[in-house]
Amino acid sequence: MTASLTALAEELTRRGLVASPEVEDTFVYGLARFDAIDAEVMLNVDPEPEEQEGEPEPAALADLAQRVLSTPTAEWKVLLDRVASEIEEAVESDEVIETADLRDDLVLRSVIVFIDAVLLSFDAPKQFPDSSVLVQLDADLAFEAVEVEPDDDDEEGVESIKFSTVEELVRRLSM
């Protein structure tokens, strides 16, 4: 598997998509330029070897990564509009705290490319400060689904204890 991940990293570099890709256990990642927003985002390419029969083709994964990273600005705006509309429709009856347009609040954080899908991860600091907006596209980059997922900053089952003084903290630690 490492050989195919290395080949994928080399293909991403050869195409100029990722200057210095890193290879992890089952995926390749690095900073990549996203044309529609004229900014760098984290690109993760996951060949999902456990889901595939045989070795995934690095060129096919790089093709999909290249297509999503070079999304034309007009198509990007249509996608953002669709995402915002889907979320607005879903939360229509909920009380909205922030009145900023979600289309202006969405900030692309990362792109995850699978062999048959793409997952876009957005921050929306005004609308959803403690969540991520996840958008799934199919292999043709057509919209499939959107989900607002709470961030996992707090571990379940971990109790926070506050101390009013340093002496109180030291006493507690020495127990």
JSON list of C-alpha atoms in Angstrom, two decimals:
[
{"chain": "A", "resi": 1, "resn": "MET", "atom": "CA", "xyz": [0.00, 0.00, 0.00]},
{"chain": "A", "resi": 2, "resn": "THR", "atom": "CA", "xyz": [2.86, 2.39, 0.77]},
{"chain": "A", "resi": 3, "resn": "ALA", "atom": "CA", "xyz": [4.08, 2.11, -2.81]},
{"chain": "A", "resi": 4, "resn": "SER", "atom": "CA", "xyz": [0.70, 3.17, -4.22]},
{"chain": "A", "resi": 5, "resn": "LEU", "atom": "CA", "xyz": [0.48, 6.06, -1.74]},
{"chain": "A", "resi": 6, "resn": "THR", "atom": "CA", "xyz": [3.96, 7.15, -2.75]},
{"chain": "A", "resi": 7, "resn": "ALA", "atom": "CA", "xyz": [2.92, 6.96, -6.41]},
{"chain": "A", "resi": 8, "resn": "LEU", "atom": "CA", "xyz": [-0.18, 9.05, -5.57]},
{"chain": "A", "resi": 9, "resn": "ALA", "atom": "CA", "xyz": [1.96, 11.66, -3.77]},
{"chain": "A", "resi": 10, "resn": "GLU", "atom": "CA", "xyz": [4.31, 11.79, -6.76]},
{"chain": "A", "resi": 11, "resn": "GLU", "atom": "CA", "xyz": [1.37, 12.21, -9.16]},
{"chain": "A", "resi": 12, "resn": "LEU", "atom": "CA", "xyz": [-0.08, 15.08, -7.09]},
{"chain": "A", "resi": 13, "resn": "THR", "atom": "CA", "xyz": [3.34, 16.75, -7.10]},
{"chain": "A", "resi": 14, "resn": "ARG", "atom": "CA", "xyz": [3.92, 16.14, -10.83]},
{"chain": "A", "resi": 15, "resn": "ARG", "atom": "CA", "xyz": [0.62, 17.86, -11.62]},
{"chain": "A", "resi": 16, "resn": "GLY", "atom": "CA", "xyz": [1.48, 20.80, -9.38]},
{"chain": "A", "resi": 17, "resn": "LEU", "atom": "CA", "xyz": [-1.49, 20.17, -7.08]},
{"chain": "A", "resi": 18, "resn": "VAL", "atom": "CA", "xyz": [0.48, 19.68, -3.84]},
{"chain": "A", "resi": 19, "resn": "ALA", "atom": "CA", "xyz": [4.04, 20.94, -3.51]},
{"chain": "A", "resi": 20, "resn": "SER", "atom": "CA", "xyz": [5.03, 18.82, -0.51]},
{"chain": "A", "resi": 21, "resn": "PRO", "atom": "CA", "xyz": [2.55, 15.99, 0.02]},
{"chain": "A", "resi": 22, "resn": "GLU", "atom": "CA", "xyz": [2.69, 13.92, 3.18]},
{"chain": "A", "resi": 23, "resn": "VAL", "atom": "CA", "xyz": [1.88, 10.21, 3.21]},
{"chain": "A", "resi": 24, "resn": "GLU", "atom": "CA", "xyz": [-0.06, 8.88, 6.21]},
{"chain": "A", "resi": 25, "resn": "ASP", "atom": "CA", "xyz": [-1.27, 5.34, 6.90]},
{"chain": "A", "resi": 26, "resn": "THR", "atom": "CA", "xyz": [-3.95, 5.24, 4.19]},
{"chain": "A", "resi": 27, "resn": "PHE", "atom": "CA", "xyz": [-4.00, 8.68, 2.55]},
{"chain": "A", "resi": 28, "resn": "VAL", "atom": "CA", "xyz": [-1.95, 11.54, 1.12]},
{"chain": "A", "resi": 29, "resn": "TYR", "atom": "CA", "xyz": [-2.39, 15.17, 2.17]},
{"chain": "A", "resi": 30, "resn": "GLY", "atom": "CA", "xyz": [-0.96, 18.64, 1.74]},
{"chain": "A", "resi": 31, "resn": "LEU", "atom": "CA", "xyz": [-1.79, 22.25, 0.97]},
{"chain": "A", "resi": 32, "resn": "ALA", "atom": "CA", "xyz": [-3.33, 22.82, -2.45]},
{"chain": "A", "resi": 33, "resn": "ARG", "atom": "CA", "xyz": [-4.54, 25.89, -4.33]},
{"chain": "A", "resi": 34, "resn": "PHE", "atom": "CA", "xyz": [-8.32, 26.08, -4.78]},
{"chain": "A", "resi": 35, "resn": "ASP", "atom": "CA", "xyz": [-8.84, 28.25, -7.85]},
{"chain": "A", "resi": 36, "resn": "ALA", "atom": "CA", "xyz": [-12.41, 29.43, -7.23]},
{"chain": "A", "resi": 37, "resn": "ILE", "atom": "CA", "xyz": [-11.51, 31.06, -3.92]},
{"chain": "A", "resi": 38, "resn": "ASP", "atom": "CA", "xyz": [-7.89, 31.86, -4.83]},
{"chain": "A", "resi": 39, "resn": "ALA", "atom": "CA", "xyz": [-6.64, 30.36, -1.58]},
{"chain": "A", "resi": 40, "resn": "GLU", "atom": "CA", "xyz": [-4.85, 27.32, -0.23]},
{"chain": "A", "resi": 41, "resn": "VAL", "atom": "CA", "xyz": [-6.80, 24.57, 1.49]},
{"chain": "A", "resi": 42, "resn": "MET", "atom": "CA", "xyz": [-5.84, 21.24, 2.95]},
{"chain": "A", "resi": 43, "resn": "LEU", "atom": "CA", "xyz": [-6.25, 18.49, 0.36]},
{"chain": "A", "resi": 44, "resn": "ASN", "atom": "CA", "xyz": [-6.60, 14.90, 1.54]},
{"chain": "A", "resi": 45, "resn": "VAL", "atom": "CA", "xyz": [-6.68, 12.13, -1.05]},
{"chain": "A", "resi": 46, "resn": "ASP", "atom": "CA", "xyz": [-7.89, 8.82, 0.33]},
{"chain": "A", "resi": 47, "resn": "PRO", "atom": "CA", "xyz": [-7.81, 5.86, -2.07]},
{"chain": "A", "resi": 48, "resn": "GLU", "atom": "CA", "xyz": [-9.88, 3.82, 0.43]},
{"chain": "A", "resi": 49, "resn": "PRO", "atom": "CA", "xyz": [-7.90, 0.62, -0.13]},
{"chain": "A", "resi": 50, "resn": "GLU", "atom": "CA", "xyz": [-10.16, -1.33, 2.22]},
{"chain": "A", "resi": 51, "resn": "GLU", "atom": "CA", "xyz": [-13.14, -0.47, -0.02]},
{"chain": "A", "resi": 52, "resn": "GLN", "atom": "CA", "xyz": [-11.48, -1.30, -3.35]},
{"chain": "A", "resi": 53, "resn": "GLU", "atom": "CA", "xyz": [-10.65, -4.48, -5.17]},
{"chain": "A", "resi": 54, "resn": "GLY", "atom": "CA", "xyz": [-7.05, -4.14, -6.29]},
{"chain": "A", "resi": 55, "resn": "GLU", "atom": "CA", "xyz": [-4.82, -1.10, -6.12]},
{"chain": "A", "resi": 56, "resn": "PRO", "atom": "CA", "xyz": [-6.46, 2.30, -6.72]},
{"chain": "A", "resi": 57, "resn": "GLU", "atom": "CA", "xyz": [-5.12, 4.17, -9.74]},
{"chain": "A", "resi": 58, "resn": "PRO", "atom": "CA", "xyz": [-3.17, 7.31, -8.68]},
{"chain": "A", "resi": 59, "resn": "ALA", "atom": "CA", "xyz": [-4.02, 9.08, -11.95]},
{"chain": "A", "resi": 60, "resn": "ALA", "atom": "CA", "xyz": [-7.78, 8.68, -11.41]},
{"chain": "A", "resi": 61, "resn": "LEU", "atom": "CA", "xyz": [-7.56, 10.11, -7.88]},
{"chain": "A", "resi": 62, "resn": "ALA", "atom": "CA", "xyz": [-5.34, 12.96, -9.09]},
{"chain": "A", "resi": 63, "resn": "ASP", "atom": "CA", "xyz": [-7.82, 13.66, -11.92]},
{"chain": "A", "resi": 64, "resn": "LEU", "atom": "CA", "xyz": [-10.68, 14.06, -9.44]},
{"chain": "A", "resi": 65, "resn": "ALA", "atom": "CA", "xyz": [-8.53, 16.21, -7.14]},
{"chain": "A", "resi": 66, "resn": "GLN", "atom": "CA", "xyz": [-7.53, 18.39, -10.07]},
{"chain": "A", "resi": 67, "resn": "ARG", "atom": "CA", "xyz": [-11.14, 18.79, -11.22]},
{"chain": "A", "resi": 68, "resn": "VAL", "atom": "CA", "xyz": [-12.39, 19.87, -7.80]},
{"chain": "A", "resi": 69, "resn": "LEU", "atom": "CA", "xyz": [-9.45, 22.23, -7.18]},
{"chain": "A", "resi": 70, "resn": "SER", "atom": "CA", "xyz": [-10.03, 23.91, -10.54]},
{"chain": "A", "resi": 71, "resn": "THR", "atom": "CA", "xyz": [-13.79, 24.39, -10.09]},
{"chain": "A", "resi": 72, "resn": "PRO", "atom": "CA", "xyz": [-14.77, 27.53, -12.02]},
{"chain": "A", "resi": 73, "resn": "THR", "atom": "CA", "xyz": [-15.85, 30.47, -9.87]},
{"chain": "A", "resi": 74, "resn": "ALA", "atom": "CA", "xyz": [-19.36, 30.52, -11.37]},
{"chain": "A", "resi": 75, "resn": "GLU", "atom": "CA", "xyz": [-19.91, 26.83, -10.53]},
{"chain": "A", "resi": 76, "resn": "TRP", "atom": "CA", "xyz": [-18.48, 27.42, -7.04]},
{"chain": "A", "resi": 77, "resn": "LYS", "atom": "CA", "xyz": [-21.00, 30.21, -6.40]},
{"chain": "A", "resi": 78, "resn": "VAL", "atom": "CA", "xyz": [-23.84, 27.93, -7.55]},
{"chain": "A", "resi": 79, "resn": "LEU", "atom": "CA", "xyz": [-22.63, 25.24, -5.15]},
{"chain": "A", "resi": 80, "resn": "LEU", "atom": "CA", "xyz": [-22.39, 27.70, -2.23]},
{"chain": "A", "resi": 81, "resn": "ASP", "atom": "CA", "xyz": [-25.89, 28.91, -3.01]},
{"chain": "A", "resi": 82, "resn": "ARG", "atom": "CA", "xyz": [-27.17, 25.32, -2.97]},
{"chain": "A", "resi": 83, "resn": "VAL", "atom": "CA", "xyz": [-25.43, 24.58, 0.33]},
{"chain": "A", "resi": 84, "resn": "ALA", "atom": "CA", "xyz": [-26.77, 27.75, 1.96]},
{"chain": "A", "resi": 85, "resn": "SER", "atom": "CA", "xyz": [-30.28, 27.12, 0.64]},
{"chain": "A", "resi": 86, "resn": "GLU", "atom": "CA", "xyz": [-30.30, 23.53, 1.94]},
{"chain": "A", "resi": 87, "resn": "ILE", "atom": "CA", "xyz": [-29.17, 24.65, 5.40]},
{"chain": "A", "resi": 88, "resn": "GLU", "atom": "CA", "xyz": [-31.56, 27.61, 5.51]},
{"chain": "A", "resi": 89, "resn": "GLU", "atom": "CA", "xyz": [-34.42, 25.32, 4.56]},
{"chain": "A", "resi": 90, "resn": "ALA", "atom": "CA", "xyz": [-33.48, 22.85, 7.29]},
{"chain": "A", "resi": 91, "resn": "VAL", "atom": "CA", "xyz": [-33.22, 25.47, 10.05]},
{"chain": "A", "resi": 92, "resn": "GLU", "atom": "CA", "xyz": [-36.10, 27.62, 8.83]},
{"chain": "A", "resi": 93, "resn": "SER", "atom": "CA", "xyz": [-38.11, 27.30, 12.03]},
{"chain": "A", "resi": 94, "resn": "ASP", "atom": "CA", "xyz": [-35.13, 27.63, 14.40]},
{"chain": "A", "resi": 95, "resn": "GLU", "atom": "CA", "xyz": [-34.24, 30.95, 15.92]},
{"chain": "A", "resi": 96, "resn": "VAL", "atom": "CA", "xyz": [-31.31, 32.50, 14.08]},
{"chain": "A", "resi": 97, "resn": "ILE", "atom": "CA", "xyz": [-28.80, 34.43, 16.18]},
{"chain": "A", "resi": 98, "resn": "GLU", "atom": "CA", "xyz": [-26.58, 35.76, 13.40]},
{"chain": "A", "resi": 99, "resn": "THR", "atom": "CA", "xyz": [-28.24, 37.46, 10.46]},
{"chain": "A", "resi": 100, "resn": "ALA", "atom": "CA", "xyz": [-25.20, 37.43, 8.15]},
{"chain": "A", "resi": 101, "resn": "ASP", "atom": "CA", "xyz": [-25.68, 35.63, 4.85]},
{"chain": "A", "resi": 102, "resn": "LEU", "atom": "CA", "xyz": [-24.40, 32.08, 5.15]},
{"chain": "A", "resi": 103, "resn": "ARG", "atom": "CA", "xyz": [-23.00, 32.31, 1.61]},
{"chain": "A", "resi": 104, "resn": "ASP", "atom": "CA", "xyz": [-20.58, 34.98, 2.84]},
{"chain": "A", "resi": 105, "resn": "ASP", "atom": "CA", "xyz": [-19.81, 33.11, 6.07]},
{"chain": "A", "resi": 106, "resn": "LEU", "atom": "CA", "xyz": [-18.75, 29.78, 4.55]},
{"chain": "A", "resi": 107, "resn": "VAL", "atom": "CA", "xyz": [-14.97, 29.36, 4.48]},
{"chain": "A", "resi": 108, "resn": "LEU", "atom": "CA", "xyz": [-13.55, 26.28, 2.79]},
{"chain": "A", "resi": 109, "resn": "ARG", "atom": "CA", "xyz": [-11.16, 24.54, 5.16]},
{"chain": "A", "resi": 110, "resn": "SER", "atom": "CA", "xyz": [-10.40, 21.25, 3.45]},
{"chain": "A", "resi": 111, "resn": "VAL", "atom": "CA", "xyz": [-11.14, 19.00, 0.49]},
{"chain": "A", "resi": 112, "resn": "ILE", "atom": "CA", "xyz": [-11.15, 15.22, 0.87]},
{"chain": "A", "resi": 113, "resn": "VAL", "atom": "CA", "xyz": [-11.04, 13.24, -2.37]},
{"chain": "A", "resi": 114, "resn": "PHE", "atom": "CA", "xyz": [-12.18, 9.62, -2.42]},
{"chain": "A", "resi": 115, "resn": "ILE", "atom": "CA", "xyz": [-12.30, 7.41, -5.51]},
{"chain": "A", "resi": 116, "resn": "ASP", "atom": "CA", "xyz": [-16.03, 8.06, -6.00]},
{"chain": "A", "resi": 117, "resn": "ALA", "atom": "CA", "xyz": [-16.82, 11.18, -3.97]},
{"chain": "A", "resi": 118, "resn": "VAL", "atom": "CA", "xyz": [-15.51, 14.48, -2.62]},
{"chain": "A", "resi": 119, "resn": "LEU", "atom": "CA", "xyz": [-16.10, 15.88, 0.86]},
{"chain": "A", "resi": 120, "resn": "LEU", "atom": "CA", "xyz": [-15.76, 19.63, 1.42]},
{"chain": "A", "resi": 121, "resn": "SER", "atom": "CA", "xyz": [-15.33, 20.89, 4.97]},
{"chain": "A", "resi": 122, "resn": "PHE", "atom": "CA", "xyz": [-16.28, 24.48, 5.74]},
{"chain": "A", "resi": 123, "resn": "ASP", "atom": "CA", "xyz": [-16.12, 26.75, 8.74]},
{"chain": "A", "resi": 124, "resn": "ALA", "atom": "CA", "xyz": [-18.98, 29.18, 9.22]},
{"chain": "A", "resi": 125, "resn": "PRO", "atom": "CA", "xyz": [-17.74, 31.24, 12.17]},
{"chain": "A", "resi": 126, "resn": "LYS", "atom": "CA", "xyz": [-20.75, 33.55, 12.44]},
{"chain": "A", "resi": 127, "resn": "GLN", "atom": "CA", "xyz": [-23.55, 31.09, 11.72]},
{"chain": "A", "resi": 128, "resn": "PHE", "atom": "CA", "xyz": [-22.07, 27.89, 13.22]},
{"chain": "A", "resi": 129, "resn": "PRO", "atom": "CA", "xyz": [-19.09, 28.84, 15.41]},
{"chain": "A", "resi": 130, "resn": "ASP", "atom": "CA", "xyz": [-18.90, 25.42, 17.13]},
{"chain": "A", "resi": 131, "resn": "SER", "atom": "CA", "xyz": [-19.58, 23.27, 14.07]},
{"chain": "A", "resi": 132, "resn": "SER", "atom": "CA", "xyz": [-18.30, 22.30, 10.66]},
{"chain": "A", "resi": 133, "resn": "VAL", "atom": "CA", "xyz": [-20.37, 22.31, 7.50]},
{"chain": "A", "resi": 134, "resn": "LEU", "atom": "CA", "xyz": [-19.70, 19.15, 5.49]},
{"chain": "A", "resi": 135, "resn": "VAL", "atom": "CA", "xyz": [-20.73, 18.95, 1.85]},
{"chain": "A", "resi": 136, "resn": "GLN", "atom": "CA", "xyz": [-20.62, 15.72, -0.11]},
{"chain": "A", "resi": 137, "resn": "LEU", "atom": "CA", "xyz": [-20.24, 15.73, -3.89]},
{"chain": "A", "resi": 138, "resn": "ASP", "atom": "CA", "xyz": [-20.28, 12.72, -6.19]},
{"chain": "A", "resi": 139, "resn": "ALA", "atom": "CA", "xyz": [-17.46, 11.82, -8.57]},
{"chain": "A", "resi": 140, "resn": "ASP", "atom": "CA", "xyz": [-18.94, 14.21, -11.17]},
{"chain": "A", "resi": 141, "resn": "LEU", "atom": "CA", "xyz": [-18.81, 16.99, -8.53]},
{"chain": "A", "resi": 142, "resn": "ALA", "atom": "CA", "xyz": [-22.61, 17.13, -8.31]},
{"chain": "A", "resi": 143, "resn": "PHE", "atom": "CA", "xyz": [-24.11, 18.06, -4.95]},
{"chain": "A", "resi": 144, "resn": "GLU", "atom": "CA", "xyz": [-25.25, 15.06, -2.89]},
{"chain": "A", "resi": 145, "resn": "ALA", "atom": "CA", "xyz": [-25.68, 16.15, 0.74]},
{"chain": "A", "resi": 146, "resn": "VAL", "atom": "CA", "xyz": [-24.88, 18.74, 3.38]},
{"chain": "A", "resi": 147, "resn": "GLU", "atom": "CA", "xyz": [-24.52, 18.28, 7.12]},
{"chain": "A", "resi": 148, "resn": "VAL", "atom": "CA", "xyz": [-23.75, 20.63, 10.00]},
{"chain": "A", "resi": 149, "resn": "GLU", "atom": "CA", "xyz": [-21.65, 18.65, 12.45]},
{"chain": "A", "resi": 150, "resn": "PRO", "atom": "CA", "xyz": [-20.68, 19.86, 15.93]},
{"chain": "A", "resi": 151, "resn": "ASP", "atom": "CA", "xyz": [-16.92, 20.08, 16.48]},
{"chain": "A", "resi": 152, "resn": "ASP", "atom": "CA", "xyz": [-15.46, 17.43, 18.81]},
{"chain": "A", "resi": 153, "resn": "ASP", "atom": "CA", "xyz": [-13.43, 19.80, 20.97]},
{"chain": "A", "resi": 154, "resn": "ASP", "atom": "CA", "xyz": [-14.91, 18.48, 24.18]},
{"chain": "A", "resi": 155, "resn": "GLU", "atom": "CA", "xyz": [-14.29, 14.86, 25.03]},
{"chain": "A", "resi": 156, "resn": "GLU", "atom": "CA", "xyz": [-17.32, 13.09, 26.44]},
{"chain": "A", "resi": 157, "resn": "GLY", "atom": "CA", "xyz": [-16.95, 11.80, 29.96]},
{"chain": "A", "resi": 158, "resn": "VAL", "atom": "CA", "xyz": [-14.21, 14.25, 30.87]},
{"chain": "A", "resi": 159, "resn": "GLU", "atom": "CA", "xyz": [-15.07, 16.46, 33.80]},
{"chain": "A", "resi": 160, "resn": "SER", "atom": "CA", "xyz": [-13.66, 19.98, 33.96]},
{"chain": "A", "resi": 161, "resn": "ILE", "atom": "CA", "xyz": [-12.62, 21.28, 37.35]},
{"chain": "A", "resi": 162, "resn": "LYS", "atom": "CA", "xyz": [-12.03, 24.97, 38.02]},
{"chain": "A", "resi": 163, "resn": "PHE", "atom": "CA", "xyz": [-9.82, 26.32, 40.75]},
{"chain": "A", "resi": 164, "resn": "SER", "atom": "CA", "xyz": [-10.07, 29.79, 42.17]},
{"chain": "A", "resi": 165, "resn": "THR", "atom": "CA", "xyz": [-6.44, 29.94, 43.31]},
{"chain": "A", "resi": 166, "resn": "VAL", "atom": "CA", "xyz": [-3.12, 28.33, 42.42]},
{"chain": "A", "resi": 167, "resn": "GLU", "atom": "CA", "xyz": [-2.84, 27.04, 45.99]},
{"chain": "A", "resi": 168, "resn": "GLU", "atom": "CA", "xyz": [-6.13, 25.19, 45.57]},
{"chain": "A", "resi": 169, "resn": "LEU", "atom": "CA", "xyz": [-4.83, 23.61, 42.35]},
{"chain": "A", "resi": 170, "resn": "VAL", "atom": "CA", "xyz": [-1.57, 22.55, 44.02]},
{"chain": "A", "resi": 171, "resn": "ARG", "atom": "CA", "xyz": [-3.48, 21.04, 46.97]},
{"chain": "A", "resi": 172, "resn": "ARG", "atom": "CA", "xyz": [-5.67, 19.07, 44.55]},
{"chain": "A", "resi": 173, "resn": "LEU", "atom": "CA", "xyz": [-2.68, 17.80, 42.54]},
{"chain": "A", "resi": 174, "resn": "SER", "atom": "CA", "xyz": [-0.85, 16.63, 45.67]},
{"chain": "A", "resi": 175, "resn": "MET", "atom": "CA", "xyz": [-3.80, 14.51, 46.84]}
]
